[in-house]
Structures are given as structure tokens and as C-alpha cells.
């Protein structure tokens, strides 16, 4: 007897021949899987190899073979072979499927499946629709086209997907079971599963949500067949009660079932005959509403019958109220505002069904009426119908419109789009009588009129949404112009929102290049409604016809509906290029035309830029930043930290900004001699300044985060533009600091300093960008080295943060600068750049075991370099090498202590700082110990002012404002390291300590110390070091012990401190005043015992 392997091999050999008797081959397959259980896996492996070959070289014969063999084997049942549905899901339902390797494979698969549609059994079409292949979003149209084709075929075969059973065997090739018979089978299987698990089957729960028509119309009536209930509840009773507790059975239907069961108990003979509950009982109001709507539709053959239609609409209104479960008392209740969640609109099942009946009827009525007469001669039926929705049904109607237009728009058919577009017009017609709508973020606390709601519901992001938005706008605007030909343009504008008309202009210009040509009066066309309601609607033709229509051209002269440059940018920024209707090249061409040929030359009164390129750039930058802010706040679907606005759509607009900025550089005033920089600054800094002035100031969390987000956006824009914007294009020896440099320095000193993640240094990207610009501008001068030296010397005075940033990033910055310099100059790096290199080298040598280097000047730069190097070494190594500080200049130690204080605060403010809080505190303590050992005064670091030219002006331009405000926290974090004689030796110690304490209390009261509190889980690690309450308690105790011991000379500034802030701690104030009066003289000084 042949083994299964030999049989499968023989099958393979037969199928490789040119002519095959398929009847015998398929019989052989059936016998093989039935007789040999182990043949199932062999057959799967062989099929998998055939599939791989088929998709590798698009071999149609292999595909045909695979599908025939699998379907035949599946017919033998799950014991012999997996079901066809399971095989199809396993093969194509994941990213690892055979079709996922390329677009070519996808096209091959859907071409094959589409060719099978005319010959397919409904069972297989249902499998393909319910378990479709997984397709990348950018090729989604291939799948939707196939599903539409398959659904059309099922409709031709009069097979409904909605009526499919829950446990129906999709792999069998038999006839489709009647819904009622299938529902009875589903009920039995569901009860069987319930008996084994004690839980409602997942299939039933899913059907109650996703397949509600079948669940309500077939499954529940079959389950709730009236009967004489057993005295001991059986599985069916328990199952029904479980569904009731889960709110999966409508109360009215359950009540009807219980009543019918009671009747069955009274009349057992009826129960023996199998009397069933009428499914329509539960949906009686809906059935009555549907009947009334069908009567109205019959009247649409003569839509001008005002009396008849008016009476029918009145009946519909009453039945709609009943279907929604509203009482007659509710009809007089006026809705003030409507709350609508556009991101997640929800409706109760009853409301969902009733509103769908209403909207479907309106769409059908419009198509029927349009086949008889154009809109202007259809009478007032649509207005009367719309008034139904203006009552109690309006919130439900708007919610359903949100679901359809915002979330399901591309799947709507042409009649739906036309009907909903017309409904939007009639809702706008009654805008004064309708309540406003609150749609929530991003329009929080802003109430919109109903016409403007439609603008919010229509998105323009992907190819599908662009095309749907074009269709809807075309339908709505065309209907309004045809329906109200004699109305003034102002009234028409009130019926439709200006945003909807602007979106139509945007889409026509974007999608149809022929619309970009100037339109002469001779080209103006007449508008006809007829092409829109024909079965084969040509939307491009309809849109272009509307675009050239005389009335529409007149409408565009209204100021409110003109598409401005700002509007265009907002809409273009929404586009996601990976799923755009335009290719990359087409999109770039459209941008170039829109900016340079359309909006730039247009007058500002028409939404243009008056030919001013700087104005165009200014508007673009403002719109870009506004868009970025709103996307960061409200866009929850994508990572907006990576690129502007949360998705790469902005990258193309940024490219246009780069091009325009380059053009502006070339438009430099010709009166300026070559190689000399213009005196005026750059327009970007003016934009930044105005936007910052408009922000809320203060230290609140919300204000700080908003300002930080704004500044990060400024930085990203600067990084995308030429580095000359930071420094200027060239320098002059007489005035090395250009206007642009001054602007950039001001931005750094006043704002960017406060968003430094590393206290005392800008980020690497903006630092490198500045130095690239510095070298570029210097290399255009006669003496590049001199220009660099002059510029960096000015930086020491005006913007020292740039130099500390260069020190921090020097290891990665130096190779870039060397390469850029040596391309143009053979001389060594300029002296000031070498000074930065020497500072880093000093820091590296200092931390090496053997070297004892001397710190180069200036001391503050060497101190900064040393601190940045300390951040990168281990604690033990640092402790060993810090003894060398005894030989360093006093000035270096003071500056090093300041930078270590900044590091201590950064370790608390920034979770992922280079030094942890404990190590940062240890560094501070070690430096302070060295200062105390050499009796070097360090108290001035806690009293910095701008007027102090030696320390204050320099260090305050390096440290972020938040760090300087939190210096009291740093001061008392070092309390345990203060030397005993410091308080007595330094006259200013007491006043500084009191000042720091009072400021610390004020910070705590204002809630500002919460930023340095240890996060949950780190309390044990920090051992109380970061707890502001403990710190204040220890500081207070320290002062109360110190005050009696201080000589009178130490109280010199106490009176002024208490006058301003003595109320912060009354007990301490009393102690200070008492100590001031009883302070011992210098000759009575006694050694205090404080520690």
C-alpha cells in the first residue's frame, strides 16, 4: 500500500501535467484526507509551497490548483481538513501572508479573486467579505473595490450578509439556509455552549453589537419563542436571564415574551401548536414609522402635493417620537445646546435604527423626486421633512450624521451623499431656529451653528476622505444653487458654512489641474442637477461644472467664502502624504503653483500676499505653529514629537518655507555692498516675539508647558532654515555682531535658556547649527579667523550660554567644525575655538590619575568644561581626583560650585539627568568642602543680580530662571556640609541663610517646590533629601539654633528682610529681632555648638 507521502507526491506529478481530469483529481483529494489523517499536514505543506511559487512569479495555474484542492479538502469536514474560512484567514489574514511581500502580489491576489466573483458560490464570497485579507492602508482601495464587487454579486444572488447565522458553516458549498431556520440552529448551539461554559457565548455578544439586525430580527425571536416554562429552570431560561442581565434583550421584547409564556401556561393547547412571539411586537413603533415613511415615498412621484405631504410628515413626526421613546410632553421642551462627541459619537440602538430609517427615507425621497422634477420645482417636501429632525430627534440625527460623514464617509453611495448634502442645506436653511452644537476638543467651549458642524465633520487627510469631501461639497453646493436660484448670494452663504465652500475650492484646485487656469466669462457653464442623481454619477464632471457655474463664480466674490492663503495652508497641513490622492511630484507642483502663482500675487483683500514673499513666509510660519500646537494637544492617534503636527504632511510645507527663505536671502537689498550684512534683523524673530507676548506669562504648569512647547517649535523651525538666520550671512570687523545675532542672542538669553534639558547648555542640534552659521559667515570675510575670534569674544559678554553649550557638545561638534574650516582654510582653527578645545582637554586631563593641568582662561569656561566632564565619570574616580582642586584658582572653584548647584537642581527637575540626585549632591558637597577648606567665600552665588558684572550678569545668562528661583532648595540641601566657623566668619551668612529660608517657604506656599519633590518609589533612595517639608523643618531648626550665637555684625540686613517677608514665619521673625537686640559683641564671641 502506498504511503501518504507517496500519494501526495503522485498528486503533485499529476497536477504538473498539462491536461487534468479535475473530477477525478478532486475525488482523489477527498479520499486522501479522509483515509489518511496524516495527509492533512502533508497537503497543507504542499499547498503552502504552491502558494509561495504562485505569488513569487504570479503563476495563475498554481493559484487555481491551490484553491480547488483546499476547497475540496475542506468539504470533508474539520476532522479531515481545516475549514476553508480558517485556511483563508491563516493564509491572508496577517502581515505574514503570501500577499504581503509587495504591491504586485496584492494586485495579483485581488485580480484573481475578482475574476472568480461571477462564478463563486455565495459561501466563498461570504468568507472573503467576513475574513478579508490584511492590506496596508495605502492599498486599501484594492480591498474595498473587491468587497464592493463581492457584495454586488451577493445582492444579485439575493443573499444577505446581514442574515447570515452566527454558527453558520461558511466552508460548505450547500444552499444558503433560510434566516429563520438558521436562527433556530444558532439558538440551539448557543444554549449548548452556555451549558458547558456558564457564560454568554462570545459569538452572541459580538452579534448583539456588530450584527444587530440579524440579532434583533432573527436570533432573539427564535430564542424567545413562547412556551410553558419548566418549574425547574432549564438552560434556555438561564441563558435568557443572563442576556437580560447583560442588557442584551430589550425590555419591551422581554415583557412580551413573559406575557406570551404566561398565556401559554393558561392555554397549553396553544403551546402544543408552537405559537411564536411576533418579532414585530418589540419593534412595533419602528414598524409603524417605516410604514409611514414608505407612504411618504409613494407620494414623491408628485412632490408638489403640499397638503398630502404635510399630513404625512405630521404622521411621521408622531411615529418618530414614539420610536425614539419620547412622550408627548417632551415635544414642547426646547433644546438649548447639543453636546456632541465627534471623535466617539454614540447612539442607543433604538435611536440608531429610527434615525437610519429617517435618513434613508430622505435620500430615497430626494432621488425619487429628482427623477420627476428638478429641485427648484419639487415643492416644500424637503423643508417639511427636515422640520421633523428639528425637534426631539435633532441630537440623534446630528450624532448619526457625525458617524456617517466623519467615520464612514468614503463607504457611502452616491444617493446617500446627495441626500445628506441636501439635508445639510435644509438644516442650514433653518439655522436660526436650531440650537448650537458643542463638539468638544479641539473646539472646546465653542458652540457652533449647525451648518458649521458639517465643516468639522468633513476631513481632508487621505485620498478616500478627500474624494468623499469633494463629493459631499459638490452635492451640497449644487443642490443649494439649484434649489434656491432666486435667493441672494448672502442667504445662500448662510445656508452653507463658509468652511464647506472653502474646502470645495481647495479640493477642486488640488485634484483637477484644469481648474487652475484662469476662467473667462465665455467658459462659464450652466448647472444641471440631473447628472448627479443618475446611477453613474461622474463626480469630476459635476465638480468642474459647478466650478465654472456663473452663480458659483459670483458666490466666490463674497469675502467670507474666499479661500485665503491662510485657509489653504491649514487644509494642506492636514494632508497625510503617504495616503494622498496626489503623488509626491504632483503635490510639489501643486504647492509651487498655489504659493507662487495663485496666492503670492493675489491682493491681501482677496486672501493673498500682495506679492510680498516675506508676508507669505510670515503667514506660513504662524499657521505652521498654530497647527503644531493644536495637533500636539488634540491629536491622540500619532506621535507628534517626531515631526511637525504629528504626521509628515508638514514636511512638504516646511520644504516650501525653506525655498521661500532662500529666495528672501537672494532678495537682499542691492544697496548693501557684497560681503556686508544688512542692518535689519530677520522677520522670524519678530514672529517669535509677537507670539511670545501673546502667551500667558507666569510660573504655572499650564503656562510653562505652553511656552515650552512654543519655544521647541521655534527651535525646530530655525533648524530647518539656513544657519545664516542665526548669525547673518557675513561679518564686519567694525561690528561683528549682526542684527540677526543680536536677535538670536536675545532669544537664547530670554527664552531658550529656560528650556535647556541640561542646566547651562542648549541642545546639541541648535548649538551645532549656530556654529555652522558662524563659520559660514566668517569664511566669506577677508580674515575668517579674526571674525570667529571677534564673534566668540562678543559671545562671552552677550550670550555665554552658547559657549557652555559648545563645551558640552565639543566631542561631536569639533569634527564637524574642523571639516567645514579645512575645506576653505589651511590655517589652524581660530584662537577662540582652540580655547574651547583647551577647556575640554583641561577637564579630561584633570580627571585622569596622573596629570595635574593648569586651567586655561577664562575661569568660568574651564569650570563649565570640568563640570560637564565630571558628569560622565564614576563617583569613586571623581572623589579621588577632586583633591587637585586645592591647587586651582579661587575663581575657578566658585564657578565650579555654581555649575554643580545647577546640576543638583537639574537632577531633581529632569528625571533622566546625567547625574542622579545623590551623586549631584555629593559633587556639590565635595566642591563646597574644598571652598570651605580654603576659606573662599561662596555666598555671592546665592545673591546674584544683573548689576553684578563679575558674577551675576554672566551666570544669570547661563542658568535657567527656574534653577535660580530654586537656589534656596539647593542651599538647604547642603545644610549638613556647612562648616561650623562659616556662620561666624562670614558676616553675610545669617542674612543669606534667612533670605534663602524665607524664599524656600514662599516657594513651598506657591507650590513651586513640587517640581523638585522625589517621585513615588524614590523616597528611600533619596533618604529625605528631596522632601521640601523636611528641608524647611531642618532649615528652620538650623536658624533658630544659629540666631543666638551670631554676633551683632551679622544682623546688618535682617531688618530689610523681615520688613518684606517677616510674615512668612512669625516665630522666626521674633527670634531674629530678639537676637538682634541681644546679639553679643565681637569681643564676647563664643564658639557656637550648631552641628
Short mmCIF file of N, CA, C and O in Angstrom, two decimals, residues 950-1022:
data_model
loop_
_atom_site.label_atom_id
_atom_site.label_comp_id
_atom_site.label_asym_id
_atom_site.label_seq_id
_atom_site.Cartn_x
_atom_site.Cartn_y
_atom_site.Cartn_z
N UNK A 950 30.63 91.03 37.74
CA UNK A 950 31.62 89.96 37.88
C UNK A 950 30.98 88.58 37.79
O UNK A 950 31.45 87.71 37.06
N UNK A 951 29.88 88.36 38.52
CA UNK A 951 29.26 87.04 38.55
C UNK A 951 27.83 87.07 38.01
O UNK A 951 27.45 86.24 37.18
N UNK A 952 27.06 88.01 38.48
CA UNK A 952 25.62 87.98 38.22
C UNK A 952 25.26 87.99 36.75
O UNK A 952 24.52 87.13 36.27
N UNK A 953 25.76 88.97 36.00
CA UNK A 953 25.37 89.08 34.60
C UNK A 953 25.77 87.85 33.82
O UNK A 953 25.04 87.39 32.93
N UNK A 954 26.93 87.29 34.13
CA UNK A 954 27.41 86.10 33.42
C UNK A 954 26.57 84.87 33.79
O UNK A 954 26.01 84.19 32.92
N UNK A 955 26.47 84.59 35.07
CA UNK A 955 25.83 83.33 35.49
C UNK A 955 24.31 83.36 35.30
O UNK A 955 23.71 82.32 35.02
N UNK A 956 23.69 84.50 35.44
CA UNK A 956 22.25 84.58 35.22
C UNK A 956 21.89 84.39 33.75
O UNK A 956 20.75 84.06 33.43
N UNK A 957 22.84 84.61 32.84
CA UNK A 957 22.61 84.35 31.42
C UNK A 957 22.91 82.90 31.06
O UNK A 957 22.69 82.50 29.92
N UNK A 958 23.43 82.14 32.01
CA UNK A 958 23.71 80.73 31.76
C UNK A 958 22.65 79.83 32.40
O UNK A 958 22.20 78.85 31.82
N UNK A 959 22.22 80.19 33.60
CA UNK A 959 21.30 79.34 34.35
C UNK A 959 19.85 79.61 33.94
O UNK A 959 19.46 80.76 33.75
N UNK A 960 19.02 78.58 33.81
CA UNK A 960 17.59 78.80 33.57
C UNK A 960 16.95 79.50 34.76
O UNK A 960 17.38 79.36 35.91
N UNK A 961 15.91 80.29 34.49
CA UNK A 961 15.23 81.04 35.55
C UNK A 961 14.70 80.12 36.65
O UNK A 961 14.73 80.46 37.84
N UNK A 962 14.20 78.96 36.24
CA UNK A 962 13.66 78.04 37.25
C UNK A 962 14.75 77.58 38.21
O UNK A 962 14.51 77.42 39.41
N UNK A 963 15.95 77.40 37.70
CA UNK A 963 17.06 76.98 38.56
C UNK A 963 17.43 78.08 39.55
O UNK A 963 17.67 77.80 40.74
N UNK A 964 17.48 79.32 39.08
CA UNK A 964 17.85 80.40 40.00
C UNK A 964 16.75 80.62 41.05
O UNK A 964 17.04 80.96 42.19
N UNK A 965 15.49 80.41 40.69
CA UNK A 965 14.41 80.53 41.66
C UNK A 965 14.50 79.44 42.71
O UNK A 965 14.05 79.62 43.85
N UNK A 966 15.04 78.28 42.34
CA UNK A 966 15.12 77.15 43.27
C UNK A 966 16.46 77.08 44.00
O UNK A 966 16.75 76.07 44.66
N UNK A 967 17.27 78.12 43.92
CA UNK A 967 18.54 78.11 44.65
C UNK A 967 18.34 77.93 46.16
O UNK A 967 19.19 77.30 46.82
N UNK A 968 17.25 78.45 46.77
CA UNK A 968 17.05 78.15 48.20
C UNK A 968 16.97 76.66 48.50
O UNK A 968 17.45 76.20 49.54
N UNK A 969 16.37 75.91 47.60
CA UNK A 969 16.30 74.46 47.78
C UNK A 969 17.72 73.88 47.76
O UNK A 969 18.06 73.01 48.59
N UNK A 970 18.55 74.33 46.82
CA UNK A 970 19.92 73.82 46.75
C UNK A 970 20.71 74.23 47.99
O UNK A 970 21.52 73.45 48.52
N UNK A 971 20.49 75.47 48.46
CA UNK A 971 21.23 75.97 49.63
C UNK A 971 21.01 75.06 50.83
O UNK A 971 21.97 74.61 51.49
N UNK A 972 19.76 74.76 51.12
CA UNK A 972 19.49 73.96 52.31
C UNK A 972 19.64 72.47 52.08
O UNK A 972 19.65 71.69 53.03
N UNK A 973 19.75 72.04 50.81
CA UNK A 973 20.11 70.64 50.56
C UNK A 973 21.53 70.36 51.03
O UNK A 973 21.89 69.23 51.33
N UNK A 974 22.36 71.44 51.10
CA UNK A 974 23.76 71.30 51.52
C UNK A 974 23.95 71.61 53.00
O UNK A 974 25.08 71.80 53.46
N UNK A 975 22.86 71.68 53.75
CA UNK A 975 22.92 72.09 55.15
C UNK A 975 23.91 71.25 55.95
O UNK A 975 24.68 71.77 56.76
N UNK A 976 23.92 69.95 55.71
CA UNK A 976 24.77 69.06 56.51
C UNK A 976 26.25 69.23 56.19
O UNK A 976 27.10 68.71 56.93
N UNK A 977 26.58 69.95 55.12
CA UNK A 977 28.00 70.11 54.74
C UNK A 977 28.57 71.46 55.16
O UNK A 977 29.74 71.72 54.92
N UNK A 978 27.74 72.35 55.73
CA UNK A 978 28.26 73.67 56.16
C UNK A 978 29.27 73.48 57.29
O UNK A 978 29.05 72.69 58.22
N UNK A 979 30.38 74.23 57.24
CA UNK A 979 31.39 74.17 58.29
C UNK A 979 30.96 75.03 59.48
O UNK A 979 30.25 76.02 59.32
N UNK A 980 31.43 74.69 60.66
CA UNK A 980 30.99 75.38 61.88
C UNK A 980 31.37 76.85 61.87
O UNK A 980 30.61 77.70 62.35
N UNK A 981 32.56 77.17 61.38
CA UNK A 981 33.02 78.55 61.51
C UNK A 981 32.51 79.46 60.40
O UNK A 981 32.74 80.66 60.44
N UNK A 982 31.82 78.88 59.39
CA UNK A 982 31.37 79.71 58.28
C UNK A 982 30.36 80.75 58.75
O UNK A 982 30.42 81.93 58.36
N UNK A 983 29.42 80.35 59.59
CA UNK A 983 28.36 81.26 60.04
C UNK A 983 28.95 82.44 60.81
O UNK A 983 28.43 83.55 60.74
N UNK A 984 30.02 82.21 61.52
CA UNK A 984 30.61 83.29 62.30
C UNK A 984 31.60 84.10 61.47
O UNK A 984 31.70 85.32 61.62
N UNK A 985 32.33 83.44 60.59
CA UNK A 985 33.35 84.14 59.81
C UNK A 985 32.74 85.07 58.78
O UNK A 985 33.21 86.18 58.55
N UNK A 986 31.68 84.62 58.12
CA UNK A 986 31.06 85.39 57.05
C UNK A 986 29.95 86.26 57.63
O UNK A 986 28.95 85.76 58.15
N UNK A 987 30.13 87.58 57.55
CA UNK A 987 29.11 88.48 58.07
C UNK A 987 27.77 88.30 57.35
O UNK A 987 26.71 88.46 57.95
N UNK A 988 27.82 87.97 56.07
CA UNK A 988 26.59 87.87 55.28
C UNK A 988 25.88 86.53 55.44
O UNK A 988 24.78 86.35 54.90
N UNK A 989 26.50 85.60 56.17
CA UNK A 989 25.92 84.25 56.20
C UNK A 989 24.51 84.25 56.76
O UNK A 989 23.59 83.63 56.21
N UNK A 990 24.30 84.93 57.89
CA UNK A 990 22.98 84.89 58.52
C UNK A 990 21.91 85.49 57.61
O UNK A 990 20.84 84.91 57.43
N UNK A 991 22.21 86.63 57.00
CA UNK A 991 21.21 87.28 56.13
C UNK A 991 20.94 86.42 54.91
O UNK A 991 19.78 86.30 54.46
N UNK A 992 21.98 85.77 54.35
CA UNK A 992 21.77 84.90 53.19
C UNK A 992 20.95 83.67 53.60
O UNK A 992 20.02 83.25 52.90
N UNK A 993 21.28 83.10 54.77
CA UNK A 993 20.55 81.92 55.22
C UNK A 993 19.08 82.23 55.48
O UNK A 993 18.19 81.46 55.13
N UNK A 994 18.82 83.40 56.11
CA UNK A 994 17.43 83.80 56.36
C UNK A 994 16.72 84.08 55.04
O UNK A 994 15.56 83.69 54.84
N UNK A 995 17.40 84.76 54.13
CA UNK A 995 16.81 85.07 52.82
C UNK A 995 16.45 83.78 52.08
O UNK A 995 15.35 83.65 51.53
N UNK A 996 17.36 82.81 52.09
CA UNK A 996 17.09 81.54 51.42
C UNK A 996 15.93 80.79 52.09
O UNK A 996 15.10 80.18 51.42
N UNK A 997 15.87 80.88 53.43
CA UNK A 997 14.78 80.19 54.13
C UNK A 997 13.43 80.81 53.78
O UNK A 997 12.46 80.09 53.47
N UNK A 998 13.35 82.13 53.82
CA UNK A 998 12.07 82.79 53.53
C UNK A 998 11.65 82.54 52.08
O UNK A 998 10.46 82.34 51.80
N UNK A 999 12.60 82.54 51.16
CA UNK A 999 12.27 82.23 49.76
C UNK A 999 11.82 80.78 49.61
O UNK A 999 10.92 80.48 48.82
N UNK A 1000 12.45 79.89 50.37
CA UNK A 1000 12.06 78.49 50.31
C UNK A 1000 10.62 78.31 50.80
O UNK A 1000 9.83 77.56 50.21
N UNK A 1001 10.26 79.01 51.86
CA UNK A 1001 8.88 78.94 52.36
C UNK A 1001 7.91 79.48 51.32
O UNK A 1001 6.84 78.92 51.09
N UNK A 1002 8.28 80.61 50.69
CA UNK A 1002 7.41 81.18 49.66
C UNK A 1002 7.24 80.23 48.48
O UNK A 1002 6.14 80.08 47.94
N UNK A 1003 8.31 79.58 48.09
CA UNK A 1003 8.22 78.60 47.01
C UNK A 1003 7.29 77.46 47.39
O UNK A 1003 6.48 77.00 46.58
N UNK A 1004 7.40 77.02 48.64
CA UNK A 1004 6.55 75.91 49.08
C UNK A 1004 5.08 76.33 49.10
O UNK A 1004 4.20 75.58 48.66
N UNK A 1005 4.80 77.51 49.59
CA UNK A 1005 3.42 78.00 49.66
C UNK A 1005 2.84 78.14 48.25
O UNK A 1005 1.67 77.83 48.01
N UNK A 1006 3.68 78.59 47.30
CA UNK A 1006 3.21 78.76 45.92
C UNK A 1006 3.13 77.43 45.17
O UNK A 1006 2.64 77.39 44.04
N UNK A 1007 3.60 76.35 45.79
CA UNK A 1007 3.55 75.04 45.12
C UNK A 1007 4.69 74.79 44.17
O UNK A 1007 4.68 73.79 43.43
N UNK A 1008 5.70 75.67 44.16
CA UNK A 1008 6.79 75.53 43.19
C UNK A 1008 7.81 74.48 43.59
O UNK A 1008 8.63 74.07 42.77
N UNK A 1009 7.79 74.05 44.86
CA UNK A 1009 8.75 73.01 45.26
C UNK A 1009 8.30 71.62 44.84
O UNK A 1009 9.05 70.66 44.99
N UNK A 1010 7.06 71.52 44.30
CA UNK A 1010 6.59 70.20 43.87
C UNK A 1010 7.43 69.66 42.72
O UNK A 1010 7.52 68.45 42.52
N UNK A 1011 8.06 70.57 41.97
CA UNK A 1011 8.87 70.13 40.82
C UNK A 1011 10.14 69.42 41.26
O UNK A 1011 10.73 68.68 40.47
N UNK A 1012 10.57 69.67 42.51
CA UNK A 1012 11.80 69.01 42.98
C UNK A 1012 11.51 67.94 44.02
O UNK A 1012 12.43 67.38 44.61
N UNK A 1013 10.23 67.66 44.27
CA UNK A 1013 9.89 66.59 45.22
C UNK A 1013 10.23 65.25 44.61
O UNK A 1013 10.06 65.06 43.40
N UNK A 1014 10.69 64.29 45.39
CA UNK A 1014 11.05 62.98 44.82
C UNK A 1014 9.82 62.25 44.35
O UNK A 1014 8.79 62.26 45.03
N UNK A 1015 9.86 61.63 43.16
CA UNK A 1015 8.71 60.86 42.69
C UNK A 1015 8.48 59.62 43.53
O UNK A 1015 9.35 59.20 44.29
N UNK A 1016 7.29 59.05 43.39
CA UNK A 1016 6.95 57.85 44.14
C UNK A 1016 7.95 56.75 43.86
O UNK A 1016 8.33 56.51 42.73
N UNK A 1017 8.38 56.08 44.91
CA UNK A 1017 9.32 54.98 44.73
C UNK A 1017 10.77 55.38 44.90
O UNK A 1017 11.65 54.54 44.97
N UNK A 1018 11.05 56.72 44.97
CA UNK A 1018 12.44 57.14 45.11
C UNK A 1018 12.73 57.76 46.48
O UNK A 1018 13.80 58.26 46.73
N UNK A 1019 11.72 57.74 47.34
CA UNK A 1019 11.91 58.35 48.66
C UNK A 1019 13.02 57.68 49.44
O UNK A 1019 13.83 58.33 50.09
N UNK A 1020 13.07 56.33 49.43
CA UNK A 1020 14.12 55.63 50.17
C UNK A 1020 15.48 55.91 49.55
O UNK A 1020 16.47 56.07 50.25
N UNK A 1021 15.50 55.99 48.25
CA UNK A 1021 16.79 56.22 47.56
C UNK A 1021 17.37 57.58 47.96
O UNK A 1021 18.55 57.73 48.20
N UNK A 1022 16.49 58.61 48.02
CA UNK A 1022 16.98 59.96 48.31
C UNK A 1022 17.11 60.21 49.81
O UNK A 1022 17.68 61.22 50.22
#
